[in-house]
Amino acid sequence: GRNVPSDVAVIGFDDVREAQLTNLPLSTMRQPVDDVGRAMARVLVGRLAGEDVPRRTMLPIELVPRASG
């Protein structure tokens, strides 16, 4: 019995293509997928080489406001 977005906001993650195509376009958080892949490859290669690699990697995310939020 709730109405989106007047009663409740709905937000997704990853900004998949379908988020734009629904009857009520879904607000979402976009992450830099290519940068995530590159960062994880560097960590993997570093670990395989016996290097001391960071345990955490922070990358920027972006709010993509649409009709649901």
C-alpha positions as semicolon CSV with decimal commas, in nm:
position;residue;x (nm);y (nm);z (nm)
1;G;0,000;0,000;0,000
2;R;0,301;0,234;-0,030
3;N;0,367;0,468;-0,318
4;V;0,715;0,514;-0,467
5;P;0,860;0,776;-0,440
6;S;0,608;0,979;-0,236
7;D;0,591;0,734;0,061
8;V;0,923;0,553;0,028
9;A;1,235;0,591;-0,186
10;V;1,383;0,287;-0,358
11;I;1,747;0,287;-0,463
12;G;1,942;0,014;-0,641
13;F;2,313;-0,055;-0,675
14;D;2,537;-0,102;-0,981
15;D;2,325;0,108;-1,222
16;V;2,229;-0,183;-1,444
17;R;2,073;-0,087;-1,778
18;E;1,730;-0,208;-1,668
19;A;1,722;0,055;-1,393
20;Q;1,662;0,319;-1,660
21;L;1,401;0,123;-1,853
22;T;1,134;0,047;-1,592
23;N;0,802;0,234;-1,569
24;L;0,949;0,424;-1,274
25;P;1,323;0,465;-1,347
26;L;1,522;0,338;-1,047
27;S;1,761;0,569;-0,863
28;T;2,088;0,384;-0,815
29;M;2,447;0,396;-0,700
30;R;2,698;0,366;-0,985
31;Q;3,041;0,216;-0,922
32;P;3,338;0,231;-1,160
33;V;3,331;-0,132;-1,272
34;D;3,641;-0,102;-1,492
35;D;3,838;0,058;-1,207
36;V;3,724;-0,216;-0,968
37;G;3,857;-0,481;-1,209
38;R;4,191;-0,303;-1,252
39;A;4,233;-0,252;-0,876
40;M;4,158;-0,616;-0,800
41;A;4,395;-0,735;-1,073
42;R;4,673;-0,524;-0,917
43;V;4,600;-0,678;-0,576
44;L;4,600;-1,031;-0,718
45;V;4,925;-0,982;-0,910
46;G;5,084;-0,823;-0,603
47;R;4,981;-1,109;-0,377
48;L;5,108;-1,368;-0,625
49;A;5,441;-1,179;-0,632
50;G;5,456;-1,188;-0,251
51;E;5,412;-0,812;-0,215
52;D;5,243;-0,648;0,081
53;V;4,920;-0,520;-0,079
54;P;4,647;-0,311;0,083
55;R;4,367;-0,508;0,244
56;R;4,113;-0,243;0,138
57;T;4,072;-0,035;-0,171
58;M;3,829;0,257;-0,176
59;L;3,689;0,372;-0,507
60;P;3,437;0,650;-0,566
61;I;3,069;0,576;-0,623
62;E;2,811;0,808;-0,770
63;L;2,443;0,858;-0,690
64;V;2,232;0,852;-1,006
65;P;1,900;1,009;-0,907
66;R;1,596;0,899;-1,104
67;A;1,222;0,889;-1,038
68;S;1,224;0,625;-0,758
69;G;1,413;0,831;-0,504
